[in-house]
Short mmCIF file of C-alpha atoms and ligand atoms in Angstrom, two decimals:
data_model
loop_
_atom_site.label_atom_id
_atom_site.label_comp_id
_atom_site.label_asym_id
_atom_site.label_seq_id
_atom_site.Cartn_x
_atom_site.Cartn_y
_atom_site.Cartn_z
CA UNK A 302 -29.28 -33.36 -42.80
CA UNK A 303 -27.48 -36.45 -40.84
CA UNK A 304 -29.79 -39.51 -40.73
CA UNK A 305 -28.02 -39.63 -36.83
CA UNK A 306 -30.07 -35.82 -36.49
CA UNK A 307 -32.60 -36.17 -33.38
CA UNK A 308 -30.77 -39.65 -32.12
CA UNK A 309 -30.24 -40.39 -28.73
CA UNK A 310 -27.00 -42.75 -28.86
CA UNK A 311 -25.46 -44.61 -25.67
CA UNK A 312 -21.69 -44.24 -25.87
CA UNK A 313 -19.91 -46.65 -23.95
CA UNK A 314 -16.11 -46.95 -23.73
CA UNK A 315 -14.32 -49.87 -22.11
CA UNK A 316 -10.54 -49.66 -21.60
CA UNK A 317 -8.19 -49.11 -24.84
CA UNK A 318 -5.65 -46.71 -26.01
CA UNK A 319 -8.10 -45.90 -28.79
CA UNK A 320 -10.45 -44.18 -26.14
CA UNK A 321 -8.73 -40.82 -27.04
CA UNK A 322 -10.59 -41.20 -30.37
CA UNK A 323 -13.72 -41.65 -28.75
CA UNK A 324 -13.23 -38.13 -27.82
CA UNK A 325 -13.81 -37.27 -31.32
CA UNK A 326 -16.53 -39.04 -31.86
CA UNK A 327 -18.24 -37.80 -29.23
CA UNK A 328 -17.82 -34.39 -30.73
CA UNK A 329 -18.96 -35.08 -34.14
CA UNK A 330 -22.20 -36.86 -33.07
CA UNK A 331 -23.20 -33.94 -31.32
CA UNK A 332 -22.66 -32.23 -34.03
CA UNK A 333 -24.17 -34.32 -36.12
CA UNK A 334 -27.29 -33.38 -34.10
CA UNK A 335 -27.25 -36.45 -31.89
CA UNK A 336 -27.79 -35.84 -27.93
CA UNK A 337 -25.11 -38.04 -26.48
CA UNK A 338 -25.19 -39.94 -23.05
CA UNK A 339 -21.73 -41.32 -22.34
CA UNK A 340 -21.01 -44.36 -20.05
CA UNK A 341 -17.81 -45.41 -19.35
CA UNK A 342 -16.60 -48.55 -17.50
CA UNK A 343 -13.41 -48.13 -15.04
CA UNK A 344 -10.66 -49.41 -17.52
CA UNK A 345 -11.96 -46.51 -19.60
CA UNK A 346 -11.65 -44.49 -16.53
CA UNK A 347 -7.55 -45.22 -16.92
CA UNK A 348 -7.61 -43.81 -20.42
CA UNK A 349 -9.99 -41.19 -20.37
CA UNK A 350 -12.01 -38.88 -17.80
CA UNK A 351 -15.40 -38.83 -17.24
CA UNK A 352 -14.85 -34.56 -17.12
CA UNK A 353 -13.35 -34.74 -20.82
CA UNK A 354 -16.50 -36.95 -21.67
CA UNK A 355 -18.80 -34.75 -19.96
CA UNK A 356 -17.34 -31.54 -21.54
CA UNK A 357 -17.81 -32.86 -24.87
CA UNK A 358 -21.67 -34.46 -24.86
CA UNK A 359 -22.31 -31.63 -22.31
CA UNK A 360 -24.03 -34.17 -20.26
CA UNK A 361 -22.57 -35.94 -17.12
CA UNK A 362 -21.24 -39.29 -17.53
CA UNK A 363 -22.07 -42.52 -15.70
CA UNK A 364 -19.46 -45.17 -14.62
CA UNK A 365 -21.46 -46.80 -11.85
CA UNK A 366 -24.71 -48.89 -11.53
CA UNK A 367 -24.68 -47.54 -8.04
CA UNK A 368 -25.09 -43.98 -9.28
CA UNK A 369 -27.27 -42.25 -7.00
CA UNK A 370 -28.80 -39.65 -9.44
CA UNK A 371 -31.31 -42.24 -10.93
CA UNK A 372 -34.26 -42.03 -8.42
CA UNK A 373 -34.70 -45.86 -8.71
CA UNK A 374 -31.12 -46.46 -8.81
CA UNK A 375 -31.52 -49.00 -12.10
CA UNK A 376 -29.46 -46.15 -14.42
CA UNK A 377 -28.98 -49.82 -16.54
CA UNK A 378 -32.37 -49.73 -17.27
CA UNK A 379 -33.10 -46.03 -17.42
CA UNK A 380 -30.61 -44.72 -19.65
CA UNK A 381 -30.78 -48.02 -21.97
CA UNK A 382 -35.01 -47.60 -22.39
CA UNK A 383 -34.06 -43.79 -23.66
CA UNK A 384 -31.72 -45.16 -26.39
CA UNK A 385 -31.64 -45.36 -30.11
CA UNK A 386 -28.55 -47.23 -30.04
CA UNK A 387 -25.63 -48.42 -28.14
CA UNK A 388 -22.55 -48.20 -29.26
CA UNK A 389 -19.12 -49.09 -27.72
CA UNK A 390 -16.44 -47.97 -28.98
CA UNK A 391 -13.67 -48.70 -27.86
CA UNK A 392 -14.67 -51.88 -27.59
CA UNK A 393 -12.46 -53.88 -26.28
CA UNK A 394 -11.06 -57.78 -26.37
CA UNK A 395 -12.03 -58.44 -22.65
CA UNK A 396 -15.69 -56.41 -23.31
CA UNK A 397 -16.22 -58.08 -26.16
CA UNK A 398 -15.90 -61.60 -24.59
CA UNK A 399 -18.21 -60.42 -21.28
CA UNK A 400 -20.93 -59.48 -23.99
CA UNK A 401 -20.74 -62.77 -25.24
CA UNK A 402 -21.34 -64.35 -22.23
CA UNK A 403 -23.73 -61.80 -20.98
CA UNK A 404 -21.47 -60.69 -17.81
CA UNK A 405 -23.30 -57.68 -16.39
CA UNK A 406 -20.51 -56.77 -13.62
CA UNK A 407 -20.33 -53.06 -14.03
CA UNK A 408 -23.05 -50.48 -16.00
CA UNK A 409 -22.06 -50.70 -19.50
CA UNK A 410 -22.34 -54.51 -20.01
CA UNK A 411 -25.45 -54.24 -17.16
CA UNK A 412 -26.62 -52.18 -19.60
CA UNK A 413 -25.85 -53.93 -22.82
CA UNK A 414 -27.96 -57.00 -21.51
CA UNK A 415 -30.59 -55.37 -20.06
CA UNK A 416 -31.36 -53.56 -23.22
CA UNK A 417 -34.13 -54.07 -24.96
CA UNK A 418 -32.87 -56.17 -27.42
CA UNK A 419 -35.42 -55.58 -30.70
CA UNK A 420 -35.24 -51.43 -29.72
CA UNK A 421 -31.85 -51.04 -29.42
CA UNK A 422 -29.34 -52.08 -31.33
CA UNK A 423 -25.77 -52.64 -29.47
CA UNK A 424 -22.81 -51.66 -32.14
CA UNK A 425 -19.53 -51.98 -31.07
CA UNK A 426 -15.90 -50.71 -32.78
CA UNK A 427 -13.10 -53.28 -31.81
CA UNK A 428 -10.18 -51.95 -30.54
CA UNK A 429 -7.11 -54.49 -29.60
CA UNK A 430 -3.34 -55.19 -30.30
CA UNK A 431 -3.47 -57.02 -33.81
CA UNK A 432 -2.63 -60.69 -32.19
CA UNK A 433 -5.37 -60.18 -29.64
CA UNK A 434 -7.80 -59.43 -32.50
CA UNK A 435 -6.38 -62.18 -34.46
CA UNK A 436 -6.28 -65.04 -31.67
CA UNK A 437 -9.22 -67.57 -32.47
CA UNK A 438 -11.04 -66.93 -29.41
CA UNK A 439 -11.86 -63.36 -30.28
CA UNK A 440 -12.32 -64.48 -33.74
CA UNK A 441 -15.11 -66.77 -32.50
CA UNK A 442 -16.17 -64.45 -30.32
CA UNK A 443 -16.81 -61.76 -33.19
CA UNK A 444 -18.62 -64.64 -35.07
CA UNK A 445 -21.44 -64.91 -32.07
CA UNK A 446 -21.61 -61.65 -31.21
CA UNK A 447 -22.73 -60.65 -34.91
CA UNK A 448 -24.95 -64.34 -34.36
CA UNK A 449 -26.22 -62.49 -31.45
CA UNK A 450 -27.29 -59.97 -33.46
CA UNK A 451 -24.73 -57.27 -32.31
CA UNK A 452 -23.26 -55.26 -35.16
CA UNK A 453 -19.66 -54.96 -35.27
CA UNK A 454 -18.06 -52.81 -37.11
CA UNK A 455 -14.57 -53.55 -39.24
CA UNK A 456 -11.15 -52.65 -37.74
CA UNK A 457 -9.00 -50.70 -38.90
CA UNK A 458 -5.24 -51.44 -40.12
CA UNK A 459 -1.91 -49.58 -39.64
CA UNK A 460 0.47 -49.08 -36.82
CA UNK A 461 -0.45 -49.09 -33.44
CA UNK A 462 0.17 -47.84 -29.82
CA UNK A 463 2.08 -51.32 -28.93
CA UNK A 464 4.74 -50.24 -31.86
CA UNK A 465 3.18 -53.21 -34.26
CA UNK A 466 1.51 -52.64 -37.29
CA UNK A 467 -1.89 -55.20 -38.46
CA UNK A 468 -5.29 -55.52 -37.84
CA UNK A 469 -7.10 -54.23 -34.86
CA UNK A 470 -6.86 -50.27 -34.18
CA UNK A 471 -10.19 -48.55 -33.64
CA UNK A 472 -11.68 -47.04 -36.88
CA UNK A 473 -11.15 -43.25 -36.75
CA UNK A 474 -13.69 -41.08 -35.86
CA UNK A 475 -15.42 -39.86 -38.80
CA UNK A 476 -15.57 -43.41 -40.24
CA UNK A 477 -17.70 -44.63 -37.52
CA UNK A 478 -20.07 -41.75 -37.94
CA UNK A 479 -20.16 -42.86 -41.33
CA UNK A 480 -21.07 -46.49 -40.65
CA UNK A 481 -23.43 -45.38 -37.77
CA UNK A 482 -25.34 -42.95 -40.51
CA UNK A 483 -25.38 -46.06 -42.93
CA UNK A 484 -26.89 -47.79 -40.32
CA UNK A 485 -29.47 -45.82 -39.61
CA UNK A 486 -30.15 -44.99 -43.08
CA UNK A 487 -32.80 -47.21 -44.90
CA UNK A 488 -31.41 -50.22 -47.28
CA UNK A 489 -33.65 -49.06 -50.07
CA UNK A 490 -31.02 -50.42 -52.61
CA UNK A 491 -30.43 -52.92 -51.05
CA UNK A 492 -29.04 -55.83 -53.73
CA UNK A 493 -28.40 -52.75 -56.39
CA UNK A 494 -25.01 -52.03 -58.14
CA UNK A 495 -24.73 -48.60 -58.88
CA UNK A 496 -21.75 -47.26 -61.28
CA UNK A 497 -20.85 -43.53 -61.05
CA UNK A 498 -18.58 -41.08 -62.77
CA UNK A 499 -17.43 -38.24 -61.29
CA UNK A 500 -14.92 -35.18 -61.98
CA UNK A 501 -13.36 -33.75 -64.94
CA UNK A 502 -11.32 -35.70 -67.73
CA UNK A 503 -7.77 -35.21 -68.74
CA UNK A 504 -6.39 -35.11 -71.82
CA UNK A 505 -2.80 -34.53 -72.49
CA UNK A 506 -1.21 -32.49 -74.71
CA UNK A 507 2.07 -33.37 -74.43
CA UNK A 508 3.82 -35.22 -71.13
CA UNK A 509 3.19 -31.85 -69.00
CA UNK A 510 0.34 -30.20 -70.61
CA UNK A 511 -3.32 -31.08 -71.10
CA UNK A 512 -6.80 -29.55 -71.20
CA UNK A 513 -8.98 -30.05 -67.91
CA UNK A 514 -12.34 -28.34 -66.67
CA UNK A 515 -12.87 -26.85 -63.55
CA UNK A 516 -15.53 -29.88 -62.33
CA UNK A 517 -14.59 -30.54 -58.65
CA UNK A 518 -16.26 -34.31 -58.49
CA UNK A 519 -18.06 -33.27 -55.21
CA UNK A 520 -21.60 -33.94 -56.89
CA UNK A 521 -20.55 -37.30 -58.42
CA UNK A 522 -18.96 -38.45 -54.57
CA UNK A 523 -21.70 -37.63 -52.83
CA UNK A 524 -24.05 -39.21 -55.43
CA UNK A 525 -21.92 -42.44 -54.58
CA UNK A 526 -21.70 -41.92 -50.86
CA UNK A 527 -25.73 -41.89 -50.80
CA UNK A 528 -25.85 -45.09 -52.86
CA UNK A 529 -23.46 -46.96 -50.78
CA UNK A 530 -25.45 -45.63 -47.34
CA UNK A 531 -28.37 -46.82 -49.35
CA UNK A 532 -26.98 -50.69 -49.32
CA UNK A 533 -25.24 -50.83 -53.00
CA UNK A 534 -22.74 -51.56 -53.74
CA UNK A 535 -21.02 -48.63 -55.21
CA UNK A 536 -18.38 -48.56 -58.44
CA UNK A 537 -17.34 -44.76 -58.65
CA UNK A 538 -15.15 -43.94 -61.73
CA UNK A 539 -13.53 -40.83 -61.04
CA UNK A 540 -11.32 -38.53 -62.85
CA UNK A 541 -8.41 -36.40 -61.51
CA UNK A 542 -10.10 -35.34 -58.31
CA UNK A 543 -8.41 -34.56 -54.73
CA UNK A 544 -11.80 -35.83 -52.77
CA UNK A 545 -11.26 -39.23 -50.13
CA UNK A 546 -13.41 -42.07 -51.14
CA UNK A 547 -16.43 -42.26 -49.97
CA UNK A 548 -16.28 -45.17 -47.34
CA UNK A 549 -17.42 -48.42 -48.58
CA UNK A 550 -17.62 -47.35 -52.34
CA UNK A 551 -14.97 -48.97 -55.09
CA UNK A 552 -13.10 -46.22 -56.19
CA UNK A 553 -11.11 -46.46 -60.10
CA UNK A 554 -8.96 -44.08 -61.04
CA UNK A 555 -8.59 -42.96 -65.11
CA UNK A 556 -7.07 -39.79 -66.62
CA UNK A 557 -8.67 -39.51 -69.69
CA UNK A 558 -12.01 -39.55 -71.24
CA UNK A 559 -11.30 -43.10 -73.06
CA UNK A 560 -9.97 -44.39 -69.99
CA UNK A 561 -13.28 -43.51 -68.42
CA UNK A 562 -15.14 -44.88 -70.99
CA UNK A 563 -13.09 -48.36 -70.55
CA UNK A 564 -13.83 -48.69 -66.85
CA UNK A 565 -17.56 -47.62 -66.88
CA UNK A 566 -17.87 -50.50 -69.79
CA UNK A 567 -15.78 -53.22 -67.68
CA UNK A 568 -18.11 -52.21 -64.50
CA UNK A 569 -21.59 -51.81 -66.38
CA UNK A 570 -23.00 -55.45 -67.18
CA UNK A 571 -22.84 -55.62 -63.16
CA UNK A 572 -24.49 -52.56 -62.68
CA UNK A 573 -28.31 -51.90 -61.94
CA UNK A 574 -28.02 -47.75 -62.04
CA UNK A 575 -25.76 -46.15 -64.12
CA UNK A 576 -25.30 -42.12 -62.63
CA UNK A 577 -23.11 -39.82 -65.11
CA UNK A 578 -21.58 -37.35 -63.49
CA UNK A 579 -18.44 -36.93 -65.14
CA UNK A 580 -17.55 -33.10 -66.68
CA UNK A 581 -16.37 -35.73 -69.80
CA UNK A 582 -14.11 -33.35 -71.79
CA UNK A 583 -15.89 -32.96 -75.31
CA UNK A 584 -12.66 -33.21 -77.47
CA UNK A 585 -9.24 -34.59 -76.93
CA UNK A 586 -5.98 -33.36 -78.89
CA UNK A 587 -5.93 -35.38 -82.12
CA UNK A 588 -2.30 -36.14 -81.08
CA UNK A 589 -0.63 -35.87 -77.77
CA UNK A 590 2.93 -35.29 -78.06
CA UNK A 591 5.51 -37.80 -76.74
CA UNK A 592 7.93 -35.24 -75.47
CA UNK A 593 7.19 -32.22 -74.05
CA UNK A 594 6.76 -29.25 -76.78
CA UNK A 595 9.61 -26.84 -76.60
CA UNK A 596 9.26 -23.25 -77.40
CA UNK A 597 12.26 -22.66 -79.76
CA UNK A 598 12.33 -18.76 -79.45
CA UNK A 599 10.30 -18.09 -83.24
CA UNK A 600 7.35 -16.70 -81.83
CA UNK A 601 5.72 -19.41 -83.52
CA UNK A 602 3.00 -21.13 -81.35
CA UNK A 603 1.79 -24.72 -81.46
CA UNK A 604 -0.88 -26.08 -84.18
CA UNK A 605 -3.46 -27.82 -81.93
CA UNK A 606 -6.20 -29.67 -83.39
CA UNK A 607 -9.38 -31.80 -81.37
CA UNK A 608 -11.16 -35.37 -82.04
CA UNK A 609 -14.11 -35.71 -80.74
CA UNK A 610 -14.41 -37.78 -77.43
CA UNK A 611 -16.77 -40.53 -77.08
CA UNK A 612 -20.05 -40.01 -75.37
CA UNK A 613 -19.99 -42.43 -72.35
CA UNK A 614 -23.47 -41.97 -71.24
CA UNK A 615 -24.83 -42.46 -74.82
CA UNK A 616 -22.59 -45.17 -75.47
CA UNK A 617 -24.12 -47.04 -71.94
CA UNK A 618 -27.86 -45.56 -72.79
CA UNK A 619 -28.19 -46.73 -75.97
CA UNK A 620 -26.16 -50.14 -75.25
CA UNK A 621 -28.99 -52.87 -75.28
CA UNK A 622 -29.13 -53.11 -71.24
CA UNK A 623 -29.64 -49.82 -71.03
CA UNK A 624 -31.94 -49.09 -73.94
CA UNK A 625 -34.13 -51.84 -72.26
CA UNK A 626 -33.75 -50.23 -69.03
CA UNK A 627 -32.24 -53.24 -67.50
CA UNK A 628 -29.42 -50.51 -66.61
CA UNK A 629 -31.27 -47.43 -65.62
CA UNK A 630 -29.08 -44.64 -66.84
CA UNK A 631 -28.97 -41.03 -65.33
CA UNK A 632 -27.29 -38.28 -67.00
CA UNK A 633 -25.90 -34.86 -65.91
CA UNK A 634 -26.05 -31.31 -67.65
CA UNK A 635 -24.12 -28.12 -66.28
CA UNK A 636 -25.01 -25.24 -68.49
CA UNK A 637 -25.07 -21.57 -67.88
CA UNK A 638 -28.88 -20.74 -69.02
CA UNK A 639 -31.88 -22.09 -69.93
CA UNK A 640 -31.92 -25.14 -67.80
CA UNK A 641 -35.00 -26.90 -68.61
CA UNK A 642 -34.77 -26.09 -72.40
CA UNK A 643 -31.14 -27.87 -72.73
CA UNK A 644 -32.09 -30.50 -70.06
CA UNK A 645 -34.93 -31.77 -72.20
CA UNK A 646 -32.83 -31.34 -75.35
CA UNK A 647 -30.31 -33.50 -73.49
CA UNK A 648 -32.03 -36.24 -72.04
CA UNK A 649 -33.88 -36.91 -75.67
CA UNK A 650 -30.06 -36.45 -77.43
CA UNK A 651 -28.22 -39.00 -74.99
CA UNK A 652 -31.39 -41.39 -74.56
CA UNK A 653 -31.91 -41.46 -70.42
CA UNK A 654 -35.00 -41.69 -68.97
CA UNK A 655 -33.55 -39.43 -66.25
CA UNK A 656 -31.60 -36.12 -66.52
CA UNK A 657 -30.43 -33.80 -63.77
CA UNK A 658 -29.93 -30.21 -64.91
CA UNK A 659 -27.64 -27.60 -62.92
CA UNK A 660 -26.09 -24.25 -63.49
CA UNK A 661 -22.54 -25.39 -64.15
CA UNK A 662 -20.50 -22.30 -62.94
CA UNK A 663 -23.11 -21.74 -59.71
CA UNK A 664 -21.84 -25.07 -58.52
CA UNK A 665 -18.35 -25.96 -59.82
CA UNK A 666 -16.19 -26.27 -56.84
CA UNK A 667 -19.06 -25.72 -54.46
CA UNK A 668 -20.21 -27.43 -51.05
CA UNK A 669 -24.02 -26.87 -52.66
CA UNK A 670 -26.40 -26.96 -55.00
CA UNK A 671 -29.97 -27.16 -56.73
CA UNK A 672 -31.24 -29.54 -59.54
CA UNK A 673 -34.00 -30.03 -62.08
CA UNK A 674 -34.68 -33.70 -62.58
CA UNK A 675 -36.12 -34.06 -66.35
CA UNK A 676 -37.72 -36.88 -67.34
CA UNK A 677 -40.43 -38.28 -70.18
CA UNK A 678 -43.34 -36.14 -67.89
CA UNK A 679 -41.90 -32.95 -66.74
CA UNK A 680 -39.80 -31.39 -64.26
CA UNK A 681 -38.87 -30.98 -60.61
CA UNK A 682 -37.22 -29.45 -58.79
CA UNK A 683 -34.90 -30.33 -55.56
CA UNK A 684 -34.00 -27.04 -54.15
CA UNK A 685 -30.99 -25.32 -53.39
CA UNK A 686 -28.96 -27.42 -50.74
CA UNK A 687 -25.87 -29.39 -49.96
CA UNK A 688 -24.58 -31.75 -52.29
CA UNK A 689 -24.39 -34.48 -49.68
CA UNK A 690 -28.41 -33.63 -49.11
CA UNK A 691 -29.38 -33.14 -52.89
CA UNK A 692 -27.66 -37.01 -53.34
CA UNK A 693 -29.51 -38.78 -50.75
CA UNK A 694 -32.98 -37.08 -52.51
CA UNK A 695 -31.42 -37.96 -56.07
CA UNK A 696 -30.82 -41.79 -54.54
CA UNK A 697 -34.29 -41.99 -52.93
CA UNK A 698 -35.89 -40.20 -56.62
CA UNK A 699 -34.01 -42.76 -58.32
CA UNK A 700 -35.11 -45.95 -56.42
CA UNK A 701 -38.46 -44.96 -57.01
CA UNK A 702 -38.40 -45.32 -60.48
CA UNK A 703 -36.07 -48.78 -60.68
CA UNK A 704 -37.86 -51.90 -62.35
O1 LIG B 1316 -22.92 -33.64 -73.67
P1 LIG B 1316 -22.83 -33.08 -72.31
O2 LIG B 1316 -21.42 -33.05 -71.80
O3 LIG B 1316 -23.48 -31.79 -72.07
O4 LIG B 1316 -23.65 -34.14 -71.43
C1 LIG B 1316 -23.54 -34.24 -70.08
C2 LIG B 1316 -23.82 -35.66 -69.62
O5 LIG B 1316 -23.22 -36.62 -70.47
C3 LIG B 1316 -23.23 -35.93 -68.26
O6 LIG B 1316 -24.01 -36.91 -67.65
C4 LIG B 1316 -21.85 -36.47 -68.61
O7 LIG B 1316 -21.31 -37.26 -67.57
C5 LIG B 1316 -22.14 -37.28 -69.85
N1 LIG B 1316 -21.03 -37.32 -70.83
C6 LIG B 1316 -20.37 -38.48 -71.05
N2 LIG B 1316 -19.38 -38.55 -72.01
C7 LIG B 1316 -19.06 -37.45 -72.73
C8 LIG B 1316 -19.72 -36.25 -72.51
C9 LIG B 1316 -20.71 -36.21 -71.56
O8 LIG B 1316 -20.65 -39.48 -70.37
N3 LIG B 1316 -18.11 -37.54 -73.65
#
């Protein structure tokens, strides 16, 4: 479940292009399980209407601090004491300036400053042509406002609505509800590197053909999305996947099982956790074939023969950072029975203190799953659920037992 599940968020737009994507993330708060008030200042009002807004957090929208539905009339005050957050987004160059100065000449800056300012925290996405967000004065202005305690979040980069391309467009919707769950989620690793593998391993036969497994990397990307929401900083090695990366996390790219095995060793002196997630192919053609191999018509198939691949979580375990459990190393094993049996086995074979067991073909390729953490003492179990869920229990099992 969303860390943003039961919030009551404030969204305030002030005038930009990029309202239309506020739209969005309107509609995946709520369904992120967050009740939604909108407030929306009158250069949203040119971009945007207040029915769209109201359609979508299925709550009516304020644009006035004269509003007569608040009994008092102080909807500033009202509607801020309810909060569990602010954000604005769009937020834009002229907004962000009137924070900084603490104007209060319409509800949502009213609001803004009349907030109670250890309660609720004010986040704001900048939105803006890329010279207005690179001009000095909203440069400085940035720098107080995150003095000020206000969090604001990155821009994004690409072409926008003026026709130039840079710095400045909104972040798109589902980023921000990332960053707003990171926000709300607790900083428990805080300080922490954490190094990840994830998918399956290629290893070529030729130029065109290889051997694969059917590993979908969903388990190792979540694992890394919960780190990263956790405050590490996240190195995620993945195979050949088709996933996004997680936002935040330091995605590498490799093919092939040694490849792997040379990033994980140029990222692991950094590390503090070490989470294998990888479906590491077992062997590798002894020789992979510079040109493609032609069938010539004889009926006569190819000779193939296997090397063994190394073990990268052994290799890491039983390097002396991890043997000393300066690198605390976490292992992985899909098998098809006897889960506890093999995960023991395993975790004693590759030397972890920590091994998650799960029922390979149940999950391959799934949304969900259930695990058996092993370690020196027992078992336990973290039942069937999604992947995203089962990660942010693995992260907060793991922190638990860090040095
Ligand atoms: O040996 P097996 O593949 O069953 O072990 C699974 C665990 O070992 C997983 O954590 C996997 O990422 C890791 N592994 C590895 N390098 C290999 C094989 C497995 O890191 N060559």
């Amino acid at each position: 479940m969303s860390t943003l599940a039961g919030k009551h968020i404030v969204l305030g737009l002030s005038g930009g292009i990029a309202a239309f994507k506020s739209a969005e993330l309107c509609r995946a708060l709520v369904k992120a399980g967050v009740t939604v008030q909108v407030v929306m200042t009158q250069a949203a009002e040119h971009f945007m209407t207040a029915v769209t807004m109201q359609a979508l957090s299925g709550r009516p929208v304020y644009t006035s601090q004269w509003d007569p539905r608040e009994a008092n009339n102080m909807a500033h005050i009202n509607l801020s004491r309810e909060a569990d957050a602010i954000v604005v987004a769009p937020a834009s160059a002229d907004f962000m300036s009137k924070l900084l100065h603490g104007g209060a000449d319409e509800l949502l800056s009213l609001m803004c400053l009349a907030r109670p300012i250890d309660q609720v925290p004010l986040i704001v996405a900048p939105a803006m042509n890329r010279e207005m967000w690179s001009n000095p004065a909203t440069q400085r202005n940035v720098a107080q406002l995150k003095a000020d305690g206000i969090h604001v979040l990155d821009v994004g980069q690409g072409d926008q609505a003026c026709g130039e391309t840079g710095d400045g467009r909104m972040l798109e919707a589902e980023e921000i509800l990332e960053d707003l769950e990171a926000f709300f989620t607790l900083k428990v690793l805080a300080g922490k590197a954490v190094l990840v593998t994830a998918g399956p391993t290629y290893e070529a036969i030729d130029p065109v053909r290889g051997i694969t497994n059917l590993s979908s990397g969903k388990m190792g990307f979540a694992i890394a999305r919960a780190a990263r929401m956790a405050g590490a900083t996240v190195t995620l090695v993945a195979g050949p996947v088709h996933l996004p990366t997680p936002r935040g996390v330091q995605r590498v790219d490799v093919r092939s099982a040694r490849q792997m095995l040379d990033a994980v060793q140029l990222n692991a002196d950094a590390a503090d956790v070490f989470i294998a997630t990888a479906a590491v192919a077992d062997w590798r053609p002894s020789h992979s074939a510079d040109q493609k191999i032609k069938k010539d018509g004889s009926g006569q198939t190819p000779e193939l023969s296997f090397v063994e691949n190394p073990d990268i979580l052994a290799t890491i375990a039983q390097s002396p950072r991890g043997a000393s459990g300066d690198l605390f190393c976490v292992g992985f094993a899909a098998e098809s029975q006897d889960l506890l049996a093999h995960a023991t086995a395993k975790r004693i074979r590759k030397g972890v203190p920590l091994l998650v067991g799960n029922i390979g073909p149940a999950t391959f390729g799934q949304d969900d799953n259930a695990l058996l953490l092993v370690d020196a003492s027992g078992a336990r179990e973290l039942p069937h659920a999604s992947k995203q869920a089962l990660a942010v229990q693995l992260i907060d099992d793991i922190t638990h037992r860090l040095k």
